[in-house]
Amino acid sequence: MMSRGWRIRLTALASASALALVMQTAHTATDAEQLGTTLTPVGAETAGNKDGSIPRWEGKDAPLPGWSWGKYRGDYFKYKDEKPTASIDASNVDKYASRLTPGQIALMKTGKGRRMDIYPTHRTCGFPDFVYGNTKKNVTEAKLAENGHDLAEANLPGVPFPLPKNGAEVMWNAKLHYNGVGFFTDGYRTLVSPKKGSAEWIEPAEREPFYFPWGEKGSKKLTQLPPNDSMTIFQYLNPAAFAGQGALITTSFNDASETFYYFPGQRRVRRLPNYAYDAPQIGMENEYPLDIAFGFYGRIDRFDWKLVGKKEIYVQANAFKIYDFRTSNDLHKVMTPDGVNPSALRYELRRVWVVEAAVKPGMRHTSPKRTFYVDEDSWTIAAAEDYDGQGKLWRTRETSPIPVWELGGACTFASFQNYDLIDGRYIADFNIMGSGKDIQWFAEARGDRRFTPDYYTPENLRAMSER
């Protein structure tokens, strides 16, 4: 049974629209007029909360003068000199429990120097005007398929369901939060912390473009787009145990994911038909199920999705220190054996949508129950939890979003962390700290072949891997 502090009330987006959020009826043009007034253009509450700890939405973020890609973003964040207003650790976690997730509480109570530094909240996530326009059209035009989990229609790029009526709609908003046409990162590391009693990390370096075919500037209906919602080719650069391996993974709006893997010892590409959902990533000692990437990755068809409501919780935000790529930044001073150095993290109080997932009858998953916390301003997954087959809290994860200025201030992320509360290990992915190379997001393809569907083929995977 939930504690009193965790009883989640349905929060009205605006007093006149509270009932519309939970009724399974179509929205009208009148509903759409809330966007840009009582609601932000993507459906968040414009107003702050009652005590002022969550302020009114500010609009799009912009860097301080002088920033360009290749310069450390944190130096150009206008609130970079702020200090924490509070800190949460094992000694006072119960005091703040009503604004924490069960996973955060469990993690704090393990001790090990864990701490959450709380900073003032800045609601500066914005989007390009074409995203706003598509989002407004989606109020009356977007819909799920009759099966309740596939996407039948939407105008993209945009938020499919800015006035969500169920959990599946919120998850589609999260899956399709604006990322431009994609991003590229060269030399990032995936980290798996050492086993108990060992000092040995798993930490391959990788190169990866990530392509979102629906993210190009303008407006297209789902039926006018390629069937894939994401496409990527990643290549392992080092160490020797990983070097030369690579994979092509494509996820689809309404079909199964597809994976091709290059094995250098065999000099061949193999199709891996079951490399999806909770399948473990190769080489990660069963610590990294595929579908925990980015908070959630892949199809949503194995679960029933319950929209619980809204809650105010502390989540990572404006997490610039996680993206400090400068070579003077020592990766393992930030990523320690017990977890992320608290000084590298920034938490703010945010409103999130809470969605519970329960595995469908006849389906299987190693985590039959899951909870997701989706930020109202950006529609990114801010935090998540997985429970094991006995109902015990197993994994907790957080993402590290920032306003991405090359995307017009849209808040998104690449980096995330996942903690296994049972074996004590954790994963941190898309770590660029100390690499000397920043992640680059792209608003438009502009002839870059990495942002075209024909780049993502098994033939190209092999050609790239054998160079």
Coordinates of C-alpha atoms in Angstrom, one line a residue:
M1 CA 0.0 0.0 0.0
M2 CA 1.3 3.5 -0.8
S3 CA 2.3 5.7 2.1
R4 CA 0.2 8.8 2.7
G5 CA 3.0 11.0 1.2
W6 CA 2.8 8.9 -2.0
R7 CA -0.9 9.1 -2.7
I8 CA -0.9 10.8 -6.0
R9 CA -3.7 13.1 -6.9
L10 CA -4.7 13.8 -10.4
T11 CA -3.5 17.4 -10.9
A12 CA -5.6 19.6 -13.3
L13 CA -3.7 21.0 -16.2
A14 CA -6.1 23.9 -15.7
S15 CA -9.2 24.0 -13.6
A16 CA -11.5 23.9 -16.7
S17 CA -9.8 20.9 -18.2
A18 CA -9.2 18.4 -15.4
L19 CA -12.1 16.1 -16.4
A20 CA -10.9 16.1 -20.0
L21 CA -7.6 14.5 -19.0
V22 CA -9.1 11.3 -17.7
M23 CA -12.1 10.9 -20.0
Q24 CA -11.6 8.7 -23.0
T25 CA -13.2 11.1 -25.4
A26 CA -11.8 13.0 -28.4
H27 CA -10.5 16.5 -27.8
T28 CA -12.0 19.5 -29.6
A29 CA -10.6 22.7 -31.1
T30 CA -11.7 24.5 -27.9
D31 CA -9.4 22.2 -25.9
A32 CA -6.6 23.1 -28.2
E33 CA -7.0 26.8 -27.3
Q34 CA -5.6 26.0 -23.9
L35 CA -2.1 25.6 -25.5
G36 CA -0.2 28.9 -25.2
T37 CA -2.5 30.2 -22.5
T38 CA -3.3 28.3 -19.3
L39 CA -1.0 25.6 -20.7
T40 CA 2.4 26.0 -22.4
P41 CA 2.4 25.3 -26.2
V42 CA 3.2 21.6 -25.5
G43 CA 0.7 21.1 -22.7
A44 CA 2.5 21.8 -19.4
E45 CA 0.8 24.0 -16.8
T46 CA 2.0 27.5 -17.4
A47 CA 1.5 28.6 -13.8
G48 CA 3.8 27.7 -11.0
N49 CA 2.8 25.8 -7.9
K50 CA 1.1 27.2 -4.8
D51 CA 4.2 27.8 -2.7
G52 CA 6.3 29.2 -5.6
S53 CA 8.9 26.4 -5.4
I54 CA 8.0 25.7 -9.0
P55 CA 7.9 29.0 -10.9
R56 CA 5.8 30.0 -13.9
W57 CA 7.1 28.7 -17.3
E58 CA 9.8 31.1 -18.6
G59 CA 10.0 30.1 -22.2
K60 CA 12.9 29.1 -24.4
D61 CA 16.4 29.0 -22.8
A62 CA 19.3 30.8 -24.5
P63 CA 23.0 30.6 -23.7
L64 CA 25.1 33.5 -22.5
P65 CA 26.8 35.4 -25.4
G66 CA 29.7 33.7 -27.1
W67 CA 28.6 30.0 -27.0
S68 CA 29.1 27.8 -30.1
W69 CA 29.3 24.1 -30.4
G70 CA 32.6 22.8 -29.1
K71 CA 32.6 25.1 -26.1
Y72 CA 31.6 23.7 -22.7
R73 CA 27.9 24.4 -22.4
G74 CA 28.0 24.8 -18.6
D75 CA 30.1 28.0 -18.9
Y76 CA 27.3 29.6 -20.8
F77 CA 24.4 28.6 -18.6
K78 CA 22.9 31.8 -17.1
Y79 CA 22.4 30.3 -13.7
K80 CA 25.8 28.6 -13.5
D81 CA 26.7 30.4 -10.3
E82 CA 23.7 29.3 -8.3
K83 CA 24.3 27.3 -5.0
P84 CA 22.1 24.5 -3.7
T85 CA 19.2 25.5 -1.5
A86 CA 19.1 22.1 0.3
S87 CA 20.8 18.7 0.3
I88 CA 19.2 15.3 0.8
D89 CA 21.1 12.3 2.1
A90 CA 20.5 9.3 4.2
S91 CA 20.2 11.4 7.4
N92 CA 17.2 13.5 6.2
V93 CA 15.7 11.6 3.3
D94 CA 12.4 10.8 5.2
K95 CA 11.8 14.6 5.6
Y96 CA 11.7 15.0 1.8
A97 CA 10.1 11.6 1.0
S98 CA 6.9 13.2 -0.4
R99 CA 8.9 14.8 -3.2
L100 CA 11.1 11.8 -4.0
T101 CA 10.4 8.6 -6.0
P102 CA 10.6 5.2 -4.2
G103 CA 13.8 4.5 -6.2
Q104 CA 15.4 7.7 -5.0
I105 CA 14.5 7.0 -1.4
A106 CA 15.9 3.5 -1.6
L107 CA 19.1 4.7 -3.2
M108 CA 19.6 7.5 -0.6
K109 CA 19.1 4.9 2.2
T110 CA 22.0 2.8 1.0
G111 CA 24.3 5.6 2.1
K112 CA 27.7 5.4 0.4
G113 CA 28.0 9.1 0.3
R114 CA 24.9 9.6 -1.8
R115 CA 23.4 13.1 -1.9
M116 CA 20.9 15.1 -3.9
D117 CA 21.7 18.8 -4.1
I118 CA 18.6 20.8 -4.7
Y119 CA 18.8 24.0 -6.8
P120 CA 16.2 26.6 -7.8
T121 CA 13.8 25.5 -10.5
H122 CA 14.1 27.1 -13.9
R123 CA 11.4 26.2 -16.4
T124 CA 13.3 27.2 -19.6
C125 CA 12.4 24.3 -21.9
G126 CA 11.1 25.5 -25.2
F127 CA 10.7 24.3 -28.7
P128 CA 10.8 25.6 -32.3
D129 CA 7.5 27.2 -33.6
F130 CA 6.9 24.3 -36.0
V131 CA 6.8 21.9 -33.0
Y132 CA 4.3 24.1 -31.3
G133 CA 2.2 24.2 -34.5
N134 CA 2.2 20.5 -34.9
T135 CA 1.4 19.9 -31.3
K136 CA -1.7 22.1 -31.5
K137 CA -2.9 20.2 -34.5
N138 CA -2.4 17.0 -32.7
V139 CA -5.0 17.9 -30.0
T140 CA -7.7 17.0 -32.5
E141 CA -5.9 14.8 -35.0
A142 CA -3.5 12.5 -33.2
K143 CA -4.8 9.1 -32.1
L144 CA -3.7 5.7 -30.9
A145 CA -4.6 2.5 -32.8
E146 CA -7.4 0.3 -31.7
N147 CA -5.0 -2.0 -29.9
G148 CA -4.3 0.9 -27.5
H149 CA -0.5 0.9 -27.8
D150 CA 0.4 1.7 -31.4
L151 CA 0.4 5.2 -32.8
A152 CA -2.2 5.6 -35.6
E153 CA -1.8 9.3 -36.5
A154 CA 0.2 12.3 -35.5
N155 CA 1.7 15.5 -36.9
L156 CA 5.5 15.4 -36.4
P157 CA 7.8 16.7 -35.0
G158 CA 5.4 17.6 -32.2
V159 CA 3.9 16.3 -29.0
P160 CA 1.3 13.7 -30.1
F161 CA -0.9 14.0 -27.0
P162 CA -0.4 17.3 -25.2
L163 CA -3.6 16.7 -23.2
P164 CA -3.1 13.0 -22.5
K165 CA -5.9 10.7 -21.4
N166 CA -4.0 7.6 -20.7
G167 CA -0.6 6.2 -19.9
A168 CA 0.2 5.0 -23.4
E169 CA -0.3 8.5 -24.7
V170 CA 2.2 9.9 -22.2
M171 CA 4.7 7.3 -23.2
W172 CA 4.3 8.2 -26.9
N173 CA 5.0 11.8 -25.9
A174 CA 8.2 10.7 -24.2
K175 CA 9.3 8.5 -27.1
L176 CA 8.7 11.3 -29.5
H177 CA 10.0 14.3 -27.5
Y178 CA 11.8 16.6 -29.9
N179 CA 15.5 15.8 -30.6
G180 CA 15.9 17.4 -34.0
V181 CA 16.9 14.9 -36.7
G182 CA 19.4 13.3 -34.3
F183 CA 22.8 13.6 -32.6
F184 CA 26.3 12.3 -33.0
T185 CA 28.8 11.5 -30.3
D186 CA 32.4 10.2 -30.8
G187 CA 34.4 8.6 -28.1
Y188 CA 31.7 8.4 -25.4
R189 CA 31.8 5.6 -22.8
T190 CA 29.3 3.2 -21.5
L191 CA 30.1 2.3 -17.9
V192 CA 29.2 -0.6 -15.8
S193 CA 30.5 -0.3 -12.2
P194 CA 32.7 -3.1 -10.7
K195 CA 31.3 -6.2 -9.1
K196 CA 31.4 -6.3 -5.3
G197 CA 35.0 -7.1 -4.3
S198 CA 36.4 -6.1 -7.7
A199 CA 37.9 -2.9 -9.1
E200 CA 37.4 -3.7 -12.8
W201 CA 35.0 -1.6 -14.7
I202 CA 33.3 -2.4 -18.0
E203 CA 33.9 0.8 -20.0
P204 CA 34.0 0.5 -23.8
A205 CA 34.4 3.7 -25.9
E206 CA 32.0 4.1 -28.7
R207 CA 31.1 6.2 -31.8
E208 CA 27.4 6.6 -32.6
P209 CA 25.1 8.7 -34.8
F210 CA 21.4 8.5 -33.7
Y211 CA 18.8 9.4 -36.3
F212 CA 15.1 10.4 -35.8
P213 CA 13.5 10.4 -39.3
W214 CA 10.5 12.3 -38.0
G215 CA 12.5 15.2 -36.6
E216 CA 13.1 17.3 -39.7
K217 CA 11.8 20.9 -39.6
G218 CA 8.3 21.3 -40.9
S219 CA 5.2 19.1 -40.6
K220 CA 4.5 15.6 -41.7
K221 CA 1.8 13.2 -40.8
L222 CA 2.8 9.8 -39.5
T223 CA 1.6 8.1 -42.7
Q224 CA 4.0 10.3 -44.7
L225 CA 7.1 9.2 -42.7
P226 CA 9.4 6.2 -42.9
P227 CA 8.2 3.4 -40.5
N228 CA 11.2 3.9 -38.2
D229 CA 11.1 6.2 -35.2
S230 CA 14.8 5.8 -34.5
M231 CA 17.9 4.4 -36.3
T232 CA 21.4 4.0 -35.0
I233 CA 24.8 2.4 -35.8
F234 CA 27.2 2.2 -32.9
Q235 CA 30.8 1.0 -33.1
Y236 CA 33.0 0.0 -30.3
L237 CA 36.5 1.7 -30.4
N238 CA 38.2 0.1 -27.4
P239 CA 39.2 -1.9 -25.3
A240 CA 40.3 -5.0 -27.1
A241 CA 37.5 -7.1 -25.8
F242 CA 35.0 -4.8 -27.6
A243 CA 37.0 -3.2 -30.4
G244 CA 35.6 -3.8 -33.8
Q245 CA 32.1 -4.9 -32.7
G246 CA 29.2 -2.8 -33.9
A247 CA 25.4 -2.9 -34.2
L248 CA 22.7 -1.4 -36.3
I249 CA 19.4 -1.0 -34.4
T250 CA 16.2 0.4 -35.8
T251 CA 13.1 0.8 -33.8
S252 CA 9.7 1.3 -35.5
F253 CA 6.5 3.2 -34.6
N254 CA 4.3 0.1 -34.8
D255 CA 6.5 -2.9 -35.6
A256 CA 9.3 -4.9 -34.0
S257 CA 12.8 -3.5 -33.5
E258 CA 15.5 -4.9 -35.8
T259 CA 19.1 -5.5 -34.9
F260 CA 22.1 -6.5 -36.9
Y261 CA 25.4 -7.1 -35.1
Y262 CA 28.9 -7.2 -36.6
F263 CA 31.3 -9.7 -35.0
P264 CA 34.9 -9.0 -36.0
G265 CA 36.2 -12.5 -35.3
Q266 CA 33.7 -13.9 -37.8
R267 CA 33.9 -10.9 -40.2
R268 CA 30.2 -11.0 -40.7
V269 CA 27.0 -9.3 -39.8
R270 CA 24.3 -11.4 -38.1
R271 CA 20.7 -10.5 -37.6
L272 CA 19.6 -10.8 -33.9
P273 CA 15.8 -11.2 -34.0
N274 CA 15.4 -11.3 -30.3
Y275 CA 17.7 -8.4 -29.4
A276 CA 15.0 -6.1 -28.0
Y277 CA 12.9 -5.5 -24.9
D278 CA 14.6 -6.9 -21.8
A279 CA 17.3 -8.8 -23.7
P280 CA 20.7 -8.0 -22.2
Q281 CA 23.2 -6.0 -24.1
I282 CA 26.2 -8.0 -25.3
G283 CA 29.2 -7.7 -23.1
M284 CA 27.6 -6.0 -20.2
E285 CA 27.3 -8.9 -17.8
N286 CA 23.5 -8.9 -17.8
E287 CA 23.4 -5.4 -16.2
Y288 CA 22.0 -3.5 -19.2
P289 CA 18.6 -4.6 -20.6
L290 CA 18.1 -3.0 -24.0
D291 CA 14.9 -1.3 -23.1
I292 CA 16.2 0.8 -20.2
A293 CA 18.2 3.0 -22.5
F294 CA 17.1 6.7 -22.4
G295 CA 14.7 5.7 -19.6
F296 CA 12.7 3.5 -22.0
Y297 CA 13.6 2.3 -25.5
G298 CA 11.6 0.3 -28.0
R299 CA 8.0 -0.7 -28.4
I300 CA 5.4 -0.3 -25.6
D301 CA 3.3 -3.2 -26.7
R302 CA 4.2 -5.7 -23.9
F303 CA 2.6 -3.5 -21.1
D304 CA -0.6 -2.0 -20.0
W305 CA -0.1 1.6 -19.2
K306 CA -1.9 3.4 -16.4
L307 CA -1.9 7.1 -16.1
V308 CA -1.7 7.7 -12.3
G309 CA -1.6 11.5 -12.4
K310 CA 0.9 14.3 -11.7
K311 CA 3.3 14.7 -8.8
E312 CA 6.0 17.2 -7.8
I313 CA 9.4 15.5 -7.4
Y314 CA 13.1 16.3 -7.5
V315 CA 14.7 15.3 -10.7
Q316 CA 17.9 16.1 -12.6
A317 CA 17.6 19.3 -14.6
N318 CA 20.1 21.6 -16.3
A319 CA 22.6 18.9 -15.8
F320 CA 25.5 20.5 -17.6
K321 CA 28.3 19.0 -15.5
I322 CA 27.4 15.6 -16.8
Y323 CA 28.3 16.9 -20.2
D324 CA 31.7 18.4 -19.3
F325 CA 33.7 16.9 -22.1
R326 CA 36.9 18.9 -21.4
T327 CA 40.0 16.7 -21.1
S328 CA 40.7 18.3 -17.7
N329 CA 37.5 16.5 -16.4
D330 CA 38.4 13.1 -15.0
L331 CA 35.6 10.6 -15.8
H332 CA 36.3 8.5 -12.8
K333 CA 36.2 11.4 -10.4
V334 CA 32.6 11.8 -11.5
M335 CA 31.7 8.2 -12.0
T336 CA 32.9 6.5 -8.8
P337 CA 32.5 2.8 -8.0
D338 CA 29.5 3.6 -5.7
G339 CA 27.7 6.0 -8.0
V340 CA 27.8 9.4 -9.6
N341 CA 29.7 12.0 -7.6
P342 CA 26.9 14.1 -6.1
S343 CA 28.7 17.4 -6.9
A344 CA 28.2 16.7 -10.6
L345 CA 24.4 16.5 -10.3
R346 CA 21.8 19.2 -10.2
Y347 CA 18.3 18.5 -9.0
E348 CA 15.3 20.8 -9.3
L349 CA 11.6 20.4 -8.3
R350 CA 9.5 19.6 -11.3
R351 CA 6.0 18.5 -12.1
V352 CA 5.9 15.0 -13.7
W353 CA 3.3 12.7 -15.2
V354 CA 3.4 9.4 -13.3
V355 CA 2.7 6.3 -15.4
E356 CA 2.6 2.7 -14.2
A357 CA 3.3 -0.2 -16.5
A358 CA 2.1 -3.8 -15.9
V359 CA 3.1 -6.6 -18.2
K360 CA 0.1 -7.8 -20.3
P361 CA -1.4 -11.3 -19.7
G362 CA 0.4 -13.7 -22.0
M363 CA 3.5 -11.5 -22.3
R364 CA 6.8 -11.8 -20.4
H365 CA 9.3 -9.3 -19.1
T366 CA 12.0 -9.6 -16.4
S367 CA 10.4 -6.5 -14.9
P368 CA 6.7 -7.1 -14.9
K369 CA 6.0 -3.8 -13.1
R370 CA 7.5 -0.5 -13.9
T371 CA 7.0 3.2 -13.1
F372 CA 7.9 6.2 -15.2
Y373 CA 8.1 9.9 -14.4
V374 CA 7.7 12.1 -17.4
D375 CA 8.7 15.8 -17.1
E376 CA 5.7 18.0 -18.1
D377 CA 7.8 20.8 -19.7
S378 CA 10.0 18.6 -22.0
W379 CA 8.1 15.3 -22.2
T380 CA 11.4 13.5 -21.4
I381 CA 11.5 10.6 -19.0
A382 CA 13.0 12.1 -15.9
A383 CA 13.2 8.9 -13.8
A384 CA 11.9 5.3 -13.8
E385 CA 11.8 2.2 -11.6
D386 CA 11.6 -1.5 -12.4
Y387 CA 10.3 -4.2 -10.1
D388 CA 11.2 -7.9 -10.2
G389 CA 8.9 -10.8 -10.5
Q390 CA 8.3 -10.9 -6.7
G391 CA 7.3 -7.2 -6.7
K392 CA 10.6 -6.0 -5.1
L393 CA 12.1 -2.7 -6.2
W394 CA 15.0 -3.7 -8.5
R395 CA 16.3 -0.9 -10.6
T396 CA 16.0 2.9 -10.4
R397 CA 17.2 5.3 -13.1
E398 CA 17.5 8.9 -13.9
T399 CA 18.2 11.0 -17.0
S400 CA 20.4 14.1 -17.3
P401 CA 18.6 16.7 -19.4
I402 CA 19.8 20.1 -20.5
P403 CA 18.5 22.8 -22.8
V404 CA 20.1 22.1 -26.2
W405 CA 20.7 25.4 -27.8
E406 CA 21.3 24.1 -31.3
L407 CA 17.7 22.8 -31.1
G408 CA 16.4 26.2 -30.1
G409 CA 16.5 25.5 -26.4
A410 CA 14.6 22.2 -26.4
C411 CA 15.4 20.2 -23.4
T412 CA 16.6 16.7 -24.1
F413 CA 19.4 14.3 -23.0
A414 CA 21.7 11.5 -24.0
S415 CA 23.2 10.6 -20.6
F416 CA 21.4 8.5 -18.1
Q417 CA 22.2 6.3 -15.0
N418 CA 20.6 3.1 -13.9
Y419 CA 21.2 1.6 -10.4
D420 CA 20.6 -2.1 -9.5
L421 CA 19.4 -2.0 -5.9
I422 CA 19.9 -5.7 -5.5
D423 CA 23.5 -6.3 -6.7
G424 CA 24.7 -2.8 -6.0
R425 CA 26.1 -2.1 -9.5
Y426 CA 25.1 0.7 -11.8
I427 CA 25.2 1.8 -15.4
A428 CA 26.0 5.2 -16.8
D429 CA 25.7 5.6 -20.5
F430 CA 26.7 8.3 -23.0
N431 CA 29.5 9.6 -20.8
I432 CA 31.5 12.2 -22.7
M433 CA 33.3 13.5 -19.6
G434 CA 37.0 14.0 -20.3
S435 CA 36.7 12.8 -23.9
G436 CA 37.5 16.1 -25.5
K437 CA 34.4 15.9 -27.7
D438 CA 31.0 17.2 -27.1
I439 CA 27.7 15.6 -28.2
Q440 CA 26.3 17.5 -31.2
W441 CA 22.6 17.7 -31.9
F442 CA 21.3 18.5 -35.4
A443 CA 18.1 20.5 -36.1
E444 CA 18.3 19.7 -39.8
A445 CA 20.0 17.0 -41.9
R446 CA 21.4 19.5 -44.5
G447 CA 22.7 16.7 -46.7
D448 CA 24.5 14.8 -43.9
R449 CA 24.1 11.1 -44.9
R450 CA 24.0 10.1 -41.2
F451 CA 20.6 11.5 -41.1
T452 CA 19.1 9.6 -44.0
P453 CA 17.4 6.1 -43.9
D454 CA 19.8 4.6 -46.5
Y455 CA 22.7 5.0 -44.1
Y456 CA 21.3 2.5 -41.7
T457 CA 21.7 -0.8 -43.6
P458 CA 23.5 -4.1 -42.7
E459 CA 25.8 -3.5 -45.7
N460 CA 26.9 -0.1 -44.4
L461 CA 27.4 -1.5 -40.9
R462 CA 29.8 -4.1 -42.3
A463 CA 31.6 -1.5 -44.5
M464 CA 32.1 0.8 -41.6
S465 CA 33.3 -2.0 -39.3
E466 CA 35.9 -3.3 -41.7
R467 CA 37.6 0.0 -42.5

